[in-house]
C-alpha cells in the first residue's frame, strides 16, 4: 500500500506545494495510503500519473483514516478496481476545501473514475471541485458512492465529459446507492 507513503495506526503526514508522480502501489493508494485512524493533509499538491493495482490510483483511505486537501489536482491516475484518483472506504473521511480542486483524466476498472466512496457514518465535503474527462468501466464516470448514514456535501462542482465505457454501465458523471 502507498507508493510514496503508507500511514498507519494514527500517524499523520502533511504535504504542501508538492508533486507526486509516476508512483505505483501493488495494492491500494498509488501515492498515499492511510489506514487505522491516520491523517493526511495535501495542500496545493499535484498527484499525477500514479497507479494502484487495486483501489485509489493516487490516494486510498480506509479504517477510519482522514484526509484533507486544499486546492490540489489529481491528473491521469489509474486503479485496477475502484477510485481512479481516490478511494475512501471503512468509516474514512475526505474534505476537499479551499476550491480549485481538479480531477482530470483519471480512470479505473470498476467504480468511480475519479472518486469512490464506500463507507458508513462519515461526511464527505466537495467544494469548488471540477471533474473532467474521467472514465470507468462499470459505474460512476466521475464519482461512485455506496454509502449508509453518510453526509455528502457538494457545492459549486462541475462535471464535464466523464464516461462509462461499458455498454451496460451506468452513471456517466455520478452513481449513487444507499446500503
Short mmCIF file of N, CA, C and O in Angstrom, two decimals, residues 20-143:
data_model
loop_
_atom_site.label_atom_id
_atom_site.label_comp_id
_atom_site.label_asym_id
_atom_site.label_seq_id
_atom_site.Cartn_x
_atom_site.Cartn_y
_atom_site.Cartn_z
N UNK A 20 3.66 14.63 -6.74
CA UNK A 20 3.94 13.20 -6.56
C UNK A 20 3.48 12.53 -7.85
O UNK A 20 2.30 12.53 -8.17
N UNK A 21 4.43 11.98 -8.61
CA UNK A 21 4.07 11.42 -9.91
C UNK A 21 4.78 10.10 -10.19
O UNK A 21 5.85 9.83 -9.65
N UNK A 22 4.14 9.30 -11.04
CA UNK A 22 4.68 8.02 -11.51
C UNK A 22 5.02 7.04 -10.39
O UNK A 22 6.02 6.33 -10.45
N UNK A 23 4.17 7.01 -9.37
CA UNK A 23 4.33 6.06 -8.28
C UNK A 23 3.37 4.89 -8.49
O UNK A 23 2.32 5.06 -9.09
N UNK A 24 3.74 3.73 -7.98
CA UNK A 24 2.93 2.52 -8.17
C UNK A 24 2.75 1.83 -6.82
O UNK A 24 3.71 1.65 -6.07
N UNK A 25 1.51 1.42 -6.55
CA UNK A 25 1.23 0.57 -5.38
C UNK A 25 0.69 -0.75 -5.90
O UNK A 25 -0.17 -0.78 -6.78
N UNK A 26 1.19 -1.82 -5.35
CA UNK A 26 0.74 -3.13 -5.80
C UNK A 26 -0.56 -3.54 -5.14
O UNK A 26 -1.10 -4.58 -5.44
N UNK A 27 -1.08 -2.68 -4.26
CA UNK A 27 -2.39 -2.88 -3.66
C UNK A 27 -3.16 -1.55 -3.78
O UNK A 27 -3.58 -1.20 -4.87
N UNK A 28 -3.31 -0.80 -2.70
CA UNK A 28 -4.10 0.44 -2.69
C UNK A 28 -3.22 1.68 -2.54
O UNK A 28 -2.18 1.64 -1.90
N UNK A 29 -3.68 2.81 -3.12
CA UNK A 29 -3.02 4.09 -2.92
C UNK A 29 -1.73 4.26 -3.68
O UNK A 29 -0.66 4.11 -3.11
N UNK A 30 -1.82 4.61 -4.96
CA UNK A 30 -0.64 4.76 -5.81
C UNK A 30 0.41 5.70 -5.24
O UNK A 30 1.60 5.43 -5.31
N UNK A 31 -0.01 6.81 -4.64
CA UNK A 31 0.92 7.73 -3.98
C UNK A 31 0.83 7.60 -2.47
O UNK A 31 1.82 7.41 -1.79
N UNK A 32 -0.41 7.71 -1.94
CA UNK A 32 -0.60 7.68 -0.49
C UNK A 32 -1.68 6.69 -0.09
O UNK A 32 -2.72 6.61 -0.73
N UNK A 33 -1.43 5.96 0.99
CA UNK A 33 -2.45 5.11 1.61
C UNK A 33 -2.47 5.43 3.10
O UNK A 33 -1.42 5.55 3.72
N UNK A 34 -3.68 5.61 3.64
CA UNK A 34 -3.83 5.89 5.06
C UNK A 34 -4.83 4.91 5.66
O UNK A 34 -5.88 4.66 5.08
N UNK A 35 -4.49 4.37 6.83
CA UNK A 35 -5.29 3.34 7.46
C UNK A 35 -5.30 3.54 8.97
O UNK A 35 -4.45 4.25 9.52
N UNK A 36 -6.23 2.93 9.66
CA UNK A 36 -6.36 2.91 11.12
C UNK A 36 -6.21 4.31 11.74
O UNK A 36 -5.23 4.62 12.41
N UNK A 37 -7.19 5.15 11.44
CA UNK A 37 -7.31 6.48 12.03
C UNK A 37 -6.11 7.39 11.79
O UNK A 37 -5.81 8.27 12.59
N UNK A 38 -5.42 7.21 10.69
CA UNK A 38 -4.32 8.11 10.32
C UNK A 38 -4.87 9.36 9.66
O UNK A 38 -6.03 9.42 9.26
N UNK A 39 -4.02 10.37 9.52
CA UNK A 39 -4.44 11.65 8.98
C UNK A 39 -3.45 12.14 7.93
O UNK A 39 -2.24 12.14 8.17
N UNK A 40 -3.98 12.58 6.79
CA UNK A 40 -3.16 13.09 5.69
C UNK A 40 -3.69 14.45 5.26
O UNK A 40 -4.89 14.63 5.09
N UNK A 41 -2.79 15.42 5.10
CA UNK A 41 -3.14 16.74 4.58
C UNK A 41 -2.29 17.00 3.35
O UNK A 41 -1.06 16.88 3.39
N UNK A 42 -2.96 17.35 2.23
CA UNK A 42 -2.26 17.73 0.99
C UNK A 42 -2.72 19.12 0.61
O UNK A 42 -3.89 19.34 0.31
N UNK A 43 -1.82 20.08 0.62
CA UNK A 43 -2.15 21.45 0.28
C UNK A 43 -1.42 21.85 -1.00
O UNK A 43 -0.20 21.76 -1.07
N UNK A 44 -2.16 22.27 -1.99
CA UNK A 44 -1.63 22.70 -3.28
C UNK A 44 -0.68 21.63 -3.85
O UNK A 44 0.47 21.91 -4.16
N UNK A 45 -1.20 20.42 -3.97
CA UNK A 45 -0.41 19.30 -4.48
C UNK A 45 -0.91 18.87 -5.86
O UNK A 45 -2.07 19.04 -6.19
N UNK A 46 0.00 18.31 -6.62
CA UNK A 46 -0.33 17.70 -7.90
C UNK A 46 -0.01 16.22 -7.79
O UNK A 46 1.14 15.84 -7.55
N UNK A 47 -1.04 15.38 -7.92
CA UNK A 47 -0.86 13.94 -7.93
C UNK A 47 -1.10 13.49 -9.37
O UNK A 47 -2.22 13.53 -9.87
N UNK A 48 -0.02 13.08 -10.04
CA UNK A 48 -0.02 12.89 -11.49
C UNK A 48 0.53 11.51 -11.86
O UNK A 48 1.60 11.11 -11.40
N UNK A 49 -0.23 10.81 -12.71
CA UNK A 49 0.22 9.52 -13.27
C UNK A 49 0.64 8.49 -12.22
O UNK A 49 1.61 7.77 -12.40
N UNK A 50 -0.10 8.43 -11.13
CA UNK A 50 0.12 7.39 -10.13
C UNK A 50 -0.83 6.24 -10.42
O UNK A 50 -1.88 6.43 -11.04
N UNK A 51 -0.50 5.04 -9.96
CA UNK A 51 -1.39 3.90 -10.20
C UNK A 51 -1.38 2.92 -9.04
O UNK A 51 -0.39 2.78 -8.33
N UNK A 52 -2.52 2.27 -8.88
CA UNK A 52 -2.68 1.22 -7.87
C UNK A 52 -3.32 0.02 -8.56
O UNK A 52 -4.26 0.18 -9.32
N UNK A 53 -2.80 -1.14 -8.28
CA UNK A 53 -3.40 -2.35 -8.87
C UNK A 53 -4.79 -2.61 -8.34
O UNK A 53 -5.61 -3.18 -9.02
N UNK A 54 -5.07 -2.18 -7.10
CA UNK A 54 -6.40 -2.37 -6.52
C UNK A 54 -7.16 -1.05 -6.60
O UNK A 54 -7.65 -0.70 -7.66
N UNK A 55 -7.23 -0.28 -5.53
CA UNK A 55 -8.05 0.92 -5.49
C UNK A 55 -7.25 2.16 -5.08
O UNK A 55 -6.24 2.07 -4.43
N UNK A 56 -7.78 3.33 -5.50
CA UNK A 56 -7.15 4.60 -5.16
C UNK A 56 -5.88 4.85 -5.93
O UNK A 56 -4.79 4.74 -5.37
N UNK A 57 -5.99 5.21 -7.20
CA UNK A 57 -4.83 5.42 -8.05
C UNK A 57 -3.82 6.39 -7.47
O UNK A 57 -2.61 6.20 -7.58
N UNK A 58 -4.30 7.46 -6.81
CA UNK A 58 -3.40 8.42 -6.16
C UNK A 58 -3.45 8.31 -4.64
O UNK A 58 -2.44 8.43 -3.97
N UNK A 59 -4.66 8.04 -4.09
CA UNK A 59 -4.83 8.06 -2.63
C UNK A 59 -5.90 7.06 -2.21
O UNK A 59 -6.96 7.00 -2.83
N UNK A 60 -5.60 6.29 -1.17
CA UNK A 60 -6.58 5.36 -0.61
C UNK A 60 -6.71 5.61 0.89
O UNK A 60 -5.71 5.67 1.61
N UNK A 61 -7.95 5.76 1.34
CA UNK A 61 -8.25 5.98 2.75
C UNK A 61 -9.12 4.83 3.24
O UNK A 61 -10.12 4.51 2.60
N UNK A 62 -8.74 4.23 4.37
CA UNK A 62 -9.55 3.14 4.92
C UNK A 62 -9.35 3.07 6.43
O UNK A 62 -8.46 3.73 6.97
N UNK A 63 -10.19 2.30 7.11
CA UNK A 63 -10.03 2.08 8.54
C UNK A 63 -10.14 3.33 9.39
O UNK A 63 -9.44 3.47 10.39
N UNK A 64 -11.02 4.26 9.00
CA UNK A 64 -11.19 5.48 9.79
C UNK A 64 -10.15 6.56 9.53
O UNK A 64 -10.05 7.52 10.28
N UNK A 65 -9.39 6.44 8.46
CA UNK A 65 -8.39 7.47 8.10
C UNK A 65 -9.11 8.74 7.65
O UNK A 65 -10.24 8.70 7.17
N UNK A 66 -8.42 9.86 7.77
CA UNK A 66 -8.97 11.14 7.35
C UNK A 66 -7.96 11.86 6.47
O UNK A 66 -6.77 11.83 6.73
N UNK A 67 -8.52 12.51 5.45
CA UNK A 67 -7.66 13.31 4.58
C UNK A 67 -8.33 14.64 4.31
O UNK A 67 -9.55 14.74 4.20
N UNK A 68 -7.50 15.66 4.18
CA UNK A 68 -7.96 16.99 3.82
C UNK A 68 -7.05 17.49 2.72
O UNK A 68 -5.82 17.38 2.83
N UNK A 69 -7.64 17.99 1.66
CA UNK A 69 -6.83 18.57 0.60
C UNK A 69 -7.29 20.01 0.35
O UNK A 69 -8.46 20.33 0.51
N UNK A 70 -6.35 20.85 -0.01
CA UNK A 70 -6.63 22.24 -0.32
C UNK A 70 -6.08 22.53 -1.70
O UNK A 70 -4.89 22.34 -1.95
N UNK A 71 -6.94 22.95 -2.60
CA UNK A 71 -6.55 23.37 -3.95
C UNK A 71 -5.55 22.41 -4.60
O UNK A 71 -4.49 22.82 -5.06
N UNK A 72 -5.90 21.15 -4.66
CA UNK A 72 -4.99 20.15 -5.23
C UNK A 72 -5.54 19.57 -6.53
O UNK A 72 -6.74 19.66 -6.81
N UNK A 73 -4.66 18.99 -7.32
CA UNK A 73 -5.04 18.41 -8.61
C UNK A 73 -4.71 16.93 -8.64
O UNK A 73 -3.64 16.51 -8.19
N UNK A 74 -5.64 16.15 -9.19
CA UNK A 74 -5.49 14.71 -9.38
C UNK A 74 -5.61 14.47 -10.88
O UNK A 74 -6.70 14.57 -11.43
N UNK A 75 -4.49 14.17 -11.55
CA UNK A 75 -4.49 14.06 -13.01
C UNK A 75 -3.88 12.74 -13.47
O UNK A 75 -2.81 12.34 -13.03
N UNK A 76 -4.61 12.08 -14.38
CA UNK A 76 -4.12 10.87 -15.08
C UNK A 76 -3.67 9.76 -14.14
O UNK A 76 -2.68 9.08 -14.40
N UNK A 77 -4.40 9.57 -13.05
CA UNK A 77 -4.14 8.46 -12.14
C UNK A 77 -5.03 7.30 -12.53
O UNK A 77 -6.07 7.49 -13.15
N UNK A 78 -4.65 6.08 -12.15
CA UNK A 78 -5.46 4.92 -12.51
C UNK A 78 -5.44 3.86 -11.42
O UNK A 78 -4.48 3.74 -10.66
N UNK A 79 -6.53 3.09 -11.37
CA UNK A 79 -6.65 1.98 -10.42
C UNK A 79 -7.30 0.80 -11.12
O UNK A 79 -8.18 0.98 -11.97
N UNK A 80 -6.86 -0.40 -10.77
CA UNK A 80 -7.42 -1.60 -11.36
C UNK A 80 -8.86 -1.83 -10.95
O UNK A 80 -9.66 -2.36 -11.72
N UNK A 81 -9.24 -1.44 -9.73
CA UNK A 81 -10.59 -1.68 -9.24
C UNK A 81 -11.36 -0.35 -9.11
O UNK A 81 -11.91 0.13 -10.09
N UNK A 82 -11.37 0.27 -7.94
CA UNK A 82 -12.22 1.44 -7.66
C UNK A 82 -11.40 2.70 -7.38
O UNK A 82 -10.32 2.63 -6.84
N UNK A 83 -12.00 3.84 -7.74
CA UNK A 83 -11.38 5.13 -7.43
C UNK A 83 -10.12 5.40 -8.22
O UNK A 83 -9.02 5.24 -7.70
N UNK A 84 -10.27 5.82 -9.46
CA UNK A 84 -9.11 6.10 -10.30
C UNK A 84 -8.13 7.06 -9.66
O UNK A 84 -6.92 6.91 -9.78
N UNK A 85 -8.65 8.06 -8.93
CA UNK A 85 -7.79 9.00 -8.20
C UNK A 85 -7.82 8.72 -6.70
O UNK A 85 -6.78 8.59 -6.08
N UNK A 86 -9.04 8.62 -6.11
CA UNK A 86 -9.16 8.47 -4.66
C UNK A 86 -10.21 7.41 -4.33
O UNK A 86 -11.30 7.41 -4.89
N UNK A 87 -9.87 6.54 -3.39
CA UNK A 87 -10.79 5.54 -2.86
C UNK A 87 -10.93 5.76 -1.36
O UNK A 87 -9.92 5.90 -0.65
N UNK A 88 -12.19 5.80 -0.87
CA UNK A 88 -12.47 6.04 0.54
C UNK A 88 -13.39 4.94 1.03
O UNK A 88 -14.52 4.83 0.56
N UNK A 89 -12.93 4.11 1.96
CA UNK A 89 -13.75 3.02 2.49
C UNK A 89 -13.60 2.92 4.01
O UNK A 89 -12.64 3.45 4.58
N UNK A 90 -14.54 2.25 4.65
CA UNK A 90 -14.41 1.91 6.07
C UNK A 90 -14.35 3.06 7.04
O UNK A 90 -13.35 3.22 7.73
N UNK A 91 -15.42 3.87 7.13
CA UNK A 91 -15.53 4.96 8.11
C UNK A 91 -14.49 6.06 7.92
O UNK A 91 -14.18 6.79 8.85
N UNK A 92 -13.93 6.19 6.76
CA UNK A 92 -12.93 7.23 6.49
C UNK A 92 -13.60 8.51 5.99
O UNK A 92 -14.72 8.48 5.52
N UNK A 93 -12.89 9.63 6.09
CA UNK A 93 -13.43 10.93 5.70
C UNK A 93 -12.49 11.64 4.73
O UNK A 93 -11.27 11.50 4.83
N UNK A 94 -13.09 12.43 3.85
CA UNK A 94 -12.32 13.27 2.93
C UNK A 94 -12.96 14.64 2.87
O UNK A 94 -14.18 14.76 2.72
N UNK A 95 -12.15 15.68 2.99
CA UNK A 95 -12.62 17.06 2.82
C UNK A 95 -11.77 17.72 1.75
O UNK A 95 -10.55 17.79 1.88
N UNK A 96 -12.42 18.16 0.68
CA UNK A 96 -11.75 18.93 -0.37
C UNK A 96 -12.17 20.37 -0.16
O UNK A 96 -13.29 20.75 -0.45
N UNK A 97 -11.28 21.18 0.38
CA UNK A 97 -11.64 22.55 0.73
C UNK A 97 -10.76 23.56 0.01
O UNK A 97 -9.77 23.21 -0.60
N UNK A 98 -11.15 24.80 0.11
CA UNK A 98 -10.36 25.87 -0.47
C UNK A 98 -10.61 26.11 -1.95
O UNK A 98 -10.10 27.06 -2.52
N UNK A 99 -11.37 25.24 -2.58
CA UNK A 99 -11.66 25.40 -4.01
C UNK A 99 -10.47 25.08 -4.89
O UNK A 99 -9.37 24.80 -4.41
N UNK A 100 -10.71 25.07 -6.18
CA UNK A 100 -9.65 24.84 -7.14
C UNK A 100 -9.20 23.40 -7.30
O UNK A 100 -8.18 23.13 -7.91
N UNK A 101 -9.96 22.45 -6.76
CA UNK A 101 -9.61 21.04 -6.93
C UNK A 101 -9.97 20.59 -8.34
O UNK A 101 -11.01 20.97 -8.87
N UNK A 102 -9.10 19.77 -8.92
CA UNK A 102 -9.36 19.24 -10.26
C UNK A 102 -9.09 17.75 -10.29
O UNK A 102 -8.03 17.30 -9.83
N UNK A 103 -10.05 17.00 -10.82
CA UNK A 103 -9.89 15.58 -11.10
C UNK A 103 -10.01 15.45 -12.61
O UNK A 103 -11.10 15.58 -13.16
N UNK A 104 -8.89 15.21 -13.29
CA UNK A 104 -8.87 15.21 -14.75
C UNK A 104 -8.21 13.94 -15.29
O UNK A 104 -7.10 13.58 -14.86
N UNK A 105 -8.90 13.27 -16.19
CA UNK A 105 -8.35 12.12 -16.93
C UNK A 105 -7.90 10.96 -16.03
O UNK A 105 -6.92 10.30 -16.29
N UNK A 106 -8.66 10.72 -14.96
CA UNK A 106 -8.40 9.57 -14.09
C UNK A 106 -9.26 8.40 -14.57
O UNK A 106 -10.30 8.61 -15.18
N UNK A 107 -8.86 7.18 -14.27
CA UNK A 107 -9.64 6.03 -14.74
C UNK A 107 -9.48 4.84 -13.80
O UNK A 107 -8.49 4.73 -13.08
N UNK A 108 -10.47 3.95 -13.85
CA UNK A 108 -10.38 2.71 -13.09
C UNK A 108 -11.25 1.64 -13.74
O UNK A 108 -12.06 1.92 -14.62
N UNK A 109 -11.07 0.40 -13.29
CA UNK A 109 -11.76 -0.73 -13.89
C UNK A 109 -13.17 -0.97 -13.42
O UNK A 109 -13.94 -1.62 -14.11
N UNK A 110 -13.56 -0.47 -12.24
CA UNK A 110 -14.89 -0.81 -11.72
C UNK A 110 -15.75 0.42 -11.43
O UNK A 110 -16.55 0.82 -12.26
N UNK A 111 -15.59 1.04 -10.25
CA UNK A 111 -16.48 2.11 -9.82
C UNK A 111 -15.71 3.38 -9.48
O UNK A 111 -14.70 3.34 -8.81
N UNK A 112 -16.23 4.54 -9.94
CA UNK A 112 -15.66 5.84 -9.59
C UNK A 112 -14.39 6.18 -10.34
O UNK A 112 -13.31 6.03 -9.80
N UNK A 113 -14.54 6.66 -11.56
CA UNK A 113 -13.38 7.00 -12.38
C UNK A 113 -12.41 7.95 -11.69
O UNK A 113 -11.20 7.81 -11.82
N UNK A 114 -12.93 8.90 -10.92
CA UNK A 114 -12.08 9.82 -10.16
C UNK A 114 -12.17 9.53 -8.66
O UNK A 114 -11.15 9.44 -7.99
N UNK A 115 -13.38 9.35 -8.13
CA UNK A 115 -13.58 9.27 -6.69
C UNK A 115 -14.56 8.15 -6.36
O UNK A 115 -15.64 8.06 -6.94
N UNK A 116 -14.17 7.30 -5.40
CA UNK A 116 -15.02 6.20 -4.95
C UNK A 116 -15.19 6.28 -3.45
O UNK A 116 -14.22 6.38 -2.71
N UNK A 117 -16.46 6.26 -2.97
CA UNK A 117 -16.75 6.29 -1.55
C UNK A 117 -17.62 5.08 -1.20
O UNK A 117 -18.74 4.95 -1.69
N UNK A 118 -17.11 4.20 -0.36
CA UNK A 118 -17.90 3.08 0.16
C UNK A 118 -17.66 3.02 1.65
O UNK A 118 -16.63 2.56 2.11
N UNK A 119 -18.60 3.54 2.38
CA UNK A 119 -18.35 3.71 3.80
C UNK A 119 -19.64 3.95 4.55
O UNK A 119 -20.71 3.99 3.97
N UNK A 120 -19.57 4.09 5.84
CA UNK A 120 -20.73 4.39 6.66
C UNK A 120 -20.35 5.41 7.71
O UNK A 120 -19.21 5.50 8.14
N UNK A 121 -21.34 6.19 8.11
CA UNK A 121 -21.19 7.16 9.19
C UNK A 121 -20.05 8.15 8.99
O UNK A 121 -19.29 8.45 9.89
N UNK A 122 -19.89 8.63 7.78
CA UNK A 122 -18.84 9.64 7.56
C UNK A 122 -19.44 10.87 6.90
O UNK A 122 -20.62 10.93 6.61
N UNK A 123 -18.61 11.85 6.64
CA UNK A 123 -19.06 13.06 5.97
C UNK A 123 -18.04 13.44 4.91
O UNK A 123 -16.87 13.64 5.22
N UNK A 124 -18.46 13.50 3.68
CA UNK A 124 -17.59 13.91 2.59
C UNK A 124 -17.95 15.32 2.14
O UNK A 124 -19.13 15.62 1.97
N UNK A 125 -16.98 16.17 1.96
CA UNK A 125 -17.22 17.54 1.52
C UNK A 125 -16.44 17.79 0.23
O UNK A 125 -15.24 17.57 0.18
N UNK A 126 -17.17 18.23 -0.79
CA UNK A 126 -16.55 18.59 -2.07
C UNK A 126 -16.92 20.03 -2.35
O UNK A 126 -18.10 20.35 -2.50
N UNK A 127 -15.95 20.92 -2.44
CA UNK A 127 -16.21 22.34 -2.64
C UNK A 127 -15.41 22.84 -3.83
O UNK A 127 -14.19 22.65 -3.88
N UNK A 128 -16.10 23.49 -4.77
CA UNK A 128 -15.47 24.03 -5.98
C UNK A 128 -14.51 23.02 -6.60
O UNK A 128 -13.30 23.28 -6.75
N UNK A 129 -15.07 21.88 -6.93
CA UNK A 129 -14.27 20.79 -7.49
C UNK A 129 -14.71 20.52 -8.91
O UNK A 129 -15.90 20.46 -9.21
N UNK A 130 -13.74 20.33 -9.79
CA UNK A 130 -14.01 20.06 -11.20
C UNK A 130 -13.66 18.62 -11.52
O UNK A 130 -12.56 18.15 -11.20
N UNK A 131 -14.59 17.90 -12.14
CA UNK A 131 -14.39 16.53 -12.60
C UNK A 131 -14.50 16.53 -14.12
O UNK A 131 -15.58 16.73 -14.66
N UNK A 132 -13.37 16.32 -14.81
CA UNK A 132 -13.36 16.38 -16.28
C UNK A 132 -12.65 15.17 -16.89
O UNK A 132 -11.58 14.78 -16.45
N UNK A 133 -13.27 14.60 -17.90
CA UNK A 133 -12.70 13.50 -18.70
C UNK A 133 -12.21 12.32 -17.88
O UNK A 133 -11.19 11.71 -18.19
N UNK A 134 -12.94 11.97 -16.83
CA UNK A 134 -12.64 10.76 -16.07
C UNK A 134 -13.42 9.61 -16.66
O UNK A 134 -14.49 9.81 -17.24
N UNK A 135 -12.91 8.39 -16.52
CA UNK A 135 -13.62 7.26 -17.11
C UNK A 135 -13.56 6.02 -16.23
O UNK A 135 -12.65 5.86 -15.41
N UNK A 136 -14.54 5.16 -16.44
CA UNK A 136 -14.69 3.94 -15.65
C UNK A 136 -15.33 2.88 -16.52
O UNK A 136 -16.01 3.21 -17.49
N UNK A 137 -15.13 1.62 -16.18
CA UNK A 137 -15.74 0.54 -16.95
C UNK A 137 -17.17 0.24 -16.52
O UNK A 137 -18.01 -0.08 -17.35
N UNK A 138 -17.50 0.33 -15.21
CA UNK A 138 -18.80 -0.15 -14.72
C UNK A 138 -19.77 0.98 -14.36
O UNK A 138 -20.85 1.07 -14.92
N UNK A 139 -19.44 1.85 -13.41
CA UNK A 139 -20.38 2.87 -12.96
C UNK A 139 -19.68 4.07 -12.32
O UNK A 139 -18.69 3.93 -11.63
N UNK A 140 -20.25 5.25 -12.56
CA UNK A 140 -19.75 6.48 -11.97
C UNK A 140 -18.51 7.01 -12.66
O UNK A 140 -17.42 6.94 -12.10
N UNK A 141 -18.68 7.57 -13.86
CA UNK A 141 -17.54 8.08 -14.62
C UNK A 141 -16.67 9.04 -13.83
O UNK A 141 -15.45 8.98 -13.89
N UNK A 142 -17.30 9.93 -13.05
CA UNK A 142 -16.56 10.85 -12.19
C UNK A 142 -16.53 10.34 -10.76
O UNK A 142 -15.48 10.30 -10.13
N UNK A 143 -17.71 9.94 -10.24
CA UNK A 143 -17.80 9.60 -8.83
C UNK A 143 -18.82 8.48 -8.60
O UNK A 143 -19.90 8.49 -9.17
#
